[in-house]
């Protein structure tokens, strides 16, 4: 977050982190896949179409990885993924950041931790570049 702000951003996207949050209504299987996943556990889909998207590597997403057509027509049955936990029923979206997510936490803890880390990094930057 600090790096993004240092480059001029006014916010950051935390989709994968929020999908894995305790309050997220998605099935526990999806949350567990994020927590167990590594940075290399995702695939890029729709590389030749818009929008491109990143998904957790499953049989379904791996089969669509090099598709020449827009994969939105092959998205599947999201209800079976979201609420039934069938990780191959639909494309389970998720980013490489899942390799840094090691637990399911309440949203309040996620935000607090993010803000604390942001403040720590800004403090270290101020000390390093502005002399404290």
PDB file of C-alpha atoms in Angstrom:
ATOM      1  CA  UNK A   1       0.000   0.000   0.000  1.00  0.00           C
ATOM      2  CA  UNK A   2       2.812   2.410   0.866  1.00  0.00           C
ATOM      3  CA  UNK A   3       4.523   1.709  -2.464  1.00  0.00           C
ATOM      4  CA  UNK A   4       1.295   2.402  -4.353  1.00  0.00           C
ATOM      5  CA  UNK A   5       0.733   5.653  -2.468  1.00  0.00           C
ATOM      6  CA  UNK A   6       4.355   6.698  -2.985  1.00  0.00           C
ATOM      7  CA  UNK A   7       3.703   6.378  -6.709  1.00  0.00           C
ATOM      8  CA  UNK A   8       0.612   8.592  -6.490  1.00  0.00           C
ATOM      9  CA  UNK A   9      -2.235   6.147  -5.853  1.00  0.00           C
ATOM     10  CA  UNK A  10      -5.116   7.187  -3.652  1.00  0.00           C
ATOM     11  CA  UNK A  11      -6.213   3.655  -2.831  1.00  0.00           C
ATOM     12  CA  UNK A  12      -5.456  -0.024  -3.311  1.00  0.00           C
ATOM     13  CA  UNK A  13      -7.528  -2.985  -4.425  1.00  0.00           C
ATOM     14  CA  UNK A  14      -7.813  -5.792  -1.881  1.00  0.00           C
ATOM     15  CA  UNK A  15     -10.197  -8.174  -3.651  1.00  0.00           C
ATOM     16  CA  UNK A  16      -8.490 -11.487  -2.923  1.00  0.00           C
ATOM     17  CA  UNK A  17      -7.870 -10.476   0.688  1.00  0.00           C
ATOM     18  CA  UNK A  18     -11.522  -9.563   1.173  1.00  0.00           C
ATOM     19  CA  UNK A  19     -12.764 -12.753  -0.484  1.00  0.00           C
ATOM     20  CA  UNK A  20     -10.745 -14.638   2.149  1.00  0.00           C
ATOM     21  CA  UNK A  21     -12.056 -12.537   5.060  1.00  0.00           C
ATOM     22  CA  UNK A  22     -14.147 -14.158   7.769  1.00  0.00           C
ATOM     23  CA  UNK A  23     -17.227 -12.118   6.822  1.00  0.00           C
ATOM     24  CA  UNK A  24     -17.014 -12.966   3.130  1.00  0.00           C
ATOM     25  CA  UNK A  25     -20.068 -14.990   2.111  1.00  0.00           C
ATOM     26  CA  UNK A  26     -18.105 -17.304  -0.211  1.00  0.00           C
ATOM     27  CA  UNK A  27     -17.730 -20.984   0.642  1.00  0.00           C
ATOM     28  CA  UNK A  28     -14.912 -21.992   2.987  1.00  0.00           C
ATOM     29  CA  UNK A  29     -13.307 -24.059   0.166  1.00  0.00           C
ATOM     30  CA  UNK A  30     -12.536 -20.841  -1.727  1.00  0.00           C
ATOM     31  CA  UNK A  31     -11.096 -19.199   1.378  1.00  0.00           C
ATOM     32  CA  UNK A  32      -9.018 -22.318   2.100  1.00  0.00           C
ATOM     33  CA  UNK A  33      -7.691 -22.327  -1.483  1.00  0.00           C
ATOM     34  CA  UNK A  34      -6.515 -18.729  -1.033  1.00  0.00           C
ATOM     35  CA  UNK A  35      -4.870 -19.431   2.330  1.00  0.00           C
ATOM     36  CA  UNK A  36      -3.153 -22.573   0.995  1.00  0.00           C
ATOM     37  CA  UNK A  37      -2.169 -20.947  -2.299  1.00  0.00           C
ATOM     38  CA  UNK A  38       1.177 -19.624  -3.424  1.00  0.00           C
ATOM     39  CA  UNK A  39       2.050 -16.664  -5.627  1.00  0.00           C
ATOM     40  CA  UNK A  40       2.425 -19.137  -8.491  1.00  0.00           C
ATOM     41  CA  UNK A  41      -1.004 -20.671  -7.882  1.00  0.00           C
ATOM     42  CA  UNK A  42      -2.883 -18.410 -10.285  1.00  0.00           C
ATOM     43  CA  UNK A  43      -3.363 -18.226 -14.042  1.00  0.00           C
ATOM     44  CA  UNK A  44      -4.085 -15.342 -16.413  1.00  0.00           C
ATOM     45  CA  UNK A  45      -7.247 -15.766 -18.457  1.00  0.00           C
ATOM     46  CA  UNK A  46      -8.578 -13.776 -21.403  1.00  0.00           C
ATOM     47  CA  UNK A  47      -5.091 -12.742 -22.426  1.00  0.00           C
ATOM     48  CA  UNK A  48      -6.342 -11.770 -25.896  1.00  0.00           C
ATOM     49  CA  UNK A  49      -9.653 -10.304 -24.777  1.00  0.00           C
ATOM     50  CA  UNK A  50     -10.918  -7.714 -22.364  1.00  0.00           C
ATOM     51  CA  UNK A  51     -10.925  -7.762 -19.509  1.00  0.00           C
ATOM     52  CA  UNK A  52      -8.016 -10.035 -18.724  1.00  0.00           C
ATOM     53  CA  UNK A  53      -8.434 -11.700 -15.356  1.00  0.00           C
ATOM     54  CA  UNK A  54      -6.422 -13.694 -12.872  1.00  0.00           C
ATOM     55  CA  UNK A  55      -7.878 -16.843 -11.351  1.00  0.00           C
ATOM     56  CA  UNK A  56      -6.870 -19.451  -8.829  1.00  0.00           C
ATOM     57  CA  UNK A  57      -5.337 -22.410 -10.644  1.00  0.00           C
ATOM     58  CA  UNK A  58      -7.990 -25.143 -10.808  1.00  0.00           C
ATOM     59  CA  UNK A  59      -8.797 -27.744 -13.443  1.00  0.00           C
ATOM     60  CA  UNK A  60     -11.369 -25.346 -14.932  1.00  0.00           C
ATOM     61  CA  UNK A  61      -9.085 -22.302 -15.085  1.00  0.00           C
ATOM     62  CA  UNK A  62      -6.121 -24.329 -16.322  1.00  0.00           C
ATOM     63  CA  UNK A  63      -8.236 -25.669 -19.194  1.00  0.00           C
ATOM     64  CA  UNK A  64      -9.136 -22.088 -20.167  1.00  0.00           C
ATOM     65  CA  UNK A  65      -5.643 -20.637 -19.790  1.00  0.00           C
ATOM     66  CA  UNK A  66      -4.784 -20.461 -23.492  1.00  0.00           C
ATOM     67  CA  UNK A  67      -8.314 -20.134 -24.846  1.00  0.00           C
ATOM     68  CA  UNK A  68      -8.498 -18.131 -28.051  1.00  0.00           C
ATOM     69  CA  UNK A  69     -12.039 -16.974 -27.280  1.00  0.00           C
ATOM     70  CA  UNK A  70     -13.420 -14.740 -24.522  1.00  0.00           C
ATOM     71  CA  UNK A  71     -13.756 -17.059 -21.512  1.00  0.00           C
ATOM     72  CA  UNK A  72     -16.708 -15.248 -19.973  1.00  0.00           C
ATOM     73  CA  UNK A  73     -18.975 -17.618 -21.873  1.00  0.00           C
ATOM     74  CA  UNK A  74     -17.251 -20.463 -19.999  1.00  0.00           C
ATOM     75  CA  UNK A  75     -17.465 -18.828 -16.576  1.00  0.00           C
ATOM     76  CA  UNK A  76     -19.607 -21.653 -15.222  1.00  0.00           C
ATOM     77  CA  UNK A  77     -22.105 -21.705 -12.386  1.00  0.00           C
ATOM     78  CA  UNK A  78     -20.937 -19.129  -9.827  1.00  0.00           C
ATOM     79  CA  UNK A  79     -23.562 -20.130  -7.245  1.00  0.00           C
ATOM     80  CA  UNK A  80     -22.047 -23.624  -7.062  1.00  0.00           C
ATOM     81  CA  UNK A  81     -18.613 -22.101  -6.493  1.00  0.00           C
ATOM     82  CA  UNK A  82     -19.593 -19.261  -4.170  1.00  0.00           C
ATOM     83  CA  UNK A  83     -22.024 -21.133  -1.982  1.00  0.00           C
ATOM     84  CA  UNK A  84     -21.498 -24.825  -2.781  1.00  0.00           C
ATOM     85  CA  UNK A  85     -17.708 -24.819  -2.645  1.00  0.00           C
ATOM     86  CA  UNK A  86     -17.189 -26.606  -5.981  1.00  0.00           C
ATOM     87  CA  UNK A  87     -13.918 -25.015  -7.077  1.00  0.00           C
ATOM     88  CA  UNK A  88     -14.393 -26.228 -10.663  1.00  0.00           C
ATOM     89  CA  UNK A  89     -17.999 -25.067 -11.041  1.00  0.00           C
ATOM     90  CA  UNK A  90     -16.887 -21.582 -12.071  1.00  0.00           C
ATOM     91  CA  UNK A  91     -13.772 -19.471 -12.422  1.00  0.00           C
ATOM     92  CA  UNK A  92     -12.492 -18.709  -8.917  1.00  0.00           C
ATOM     93  CA  UNK A  93     -10.953 -15.264  -9.222  1.00  0.00           C
ATOM     94  CA  UNK A  94      -7.880 -14.536  -7.122  1.00  0.00           C
ATOM     95  CA  UNK A  95      -4.594 -12.727  -7.378  1.00  0.00           C
ATOM     96  CA  UNK A  96      -0.972 -13.613  -6.792  1.00  0.00           C
ATOM     97  CA  UNK A  97      -1.256 -11.935  -3.398  1.00  0.00           C
ATOM     98  CA  UNK A  98      -2.811 -15.150  -2.107  1.00  0.00           C
ATOM     99  CA  UNK A  99       0.756 -16.317  -1.504  1.00  0.00           C
ATOM    100  CA  UNK A 100       0.961 -13.702   1.263  1.00  0.00           C
ATOM    101  CA  UNK A 101      -2.378 -14.564   2.878  1.00  0.00           C
ATOM    102  CA  UNK A 102      -1.914 -17.134   5.602  1.00  0.00           C
ATOM    103  CA  UNK A 103      -5.173 -17.000   7.528  1.00  0.00           C
ATOM    104  CA  UNK A 104      -8.839 -16.097   7.399  1.00  0.00           C
ATOM    105  CA  UNK A 105      -9.250 -12.939   9.479  1.00  0.00           C
ATOM    106  CA  UNK A 106     -12.105 -10.558  10.231  1.00  0.00           C
ATOM    107  CA  UNK A 107     -12.182  -7.510   7.946  1.00  0.00           C
ATOM    108  CA  UNK A 108     -11.467  -5.179  10.885  1.00  0.00           C
ATOM    109  CA  UNK A 109      -8.217  -7.032  11.598  1.00  0.00           C
ATOM    110  CA  UNK A 110      -7.224  -6.988   7.924  1.00  0.00           C
ATOM    111  CA  UNK A 111      -7.754  -3.212   7.728  1.00  0.00           C
ATOM    112  CA  UNK A 112      -5.996  -2.582  11.049  1.00  0.00           C
ATOM    113  CA  UNK A 113      -3.002  -4.698  10.033  1.00  0.00           C
ATOM    114  CA  UNK A 114      -2.829  -2.978   6.639  1.00  0.00           C
ATOM    115  CA  UNK A 115      -2.939   0.487   8.184  1.00  0.00           C
ATOM    116  CA  UNK A 116      -0.323  -0.421  10.808  1.00  0.00           C
ATOM    117  CA  UNK A 117       2.038  -1.763   8.138  1.00  0.00           C
ATOM    118  CA  UNK A 118       1.372   1.335   6.016  1.00  0.00           C
ATOM    119  CA  UNK A 119       2.283   3.607   8.931  1.00  0.00           C
ATOM    120  CA  UNK A 120       5.401   1.593   9.751  1.00  0.00           C
ATOM    121  CA  UNK A 121       6.650   1.774   6.171  1.00  0.00           C
ATOM    122  CA  UNK A 122       5.966   5.506   5.920  1.00  0.00           C
ATOM    123  CA  UNK A 123       7.812   6.030   9.203  1.00  0.00           C
ATOM    124  CA  UNK A 124      10.838   4.091   7.951  1.00  0.00           C
ATOM    125  CA  UNK A 125      10.752   6.046   4.687  1.00  0.00           C
ATOM    126  CA  UNK A 126      10.627   9.347   6.557  1.00  0.00           C
ATOM    127  CA  UNK A 127      13.579   8.289   8.717  1.00  0.00           C
ATOM    128  CA  UNK A 128      15.584   7.082   5.713  1.00  0.00           C
ATOM    129  CA  UNK A 129      14.873   9.961   3.348  1.00  0.00           C
ATOM    130  CA  UNK A 130      13.975  12.909   5.515  1.00  0.00           C
ATOM    131  CA  UNK A 131      16.155  12.225   8.519  1.00  0.00           C
ATOM    132  CA  UNK A 132      13.221  11.505  10.842  1.00  0.00           C
TER     133      UNK A 132
END
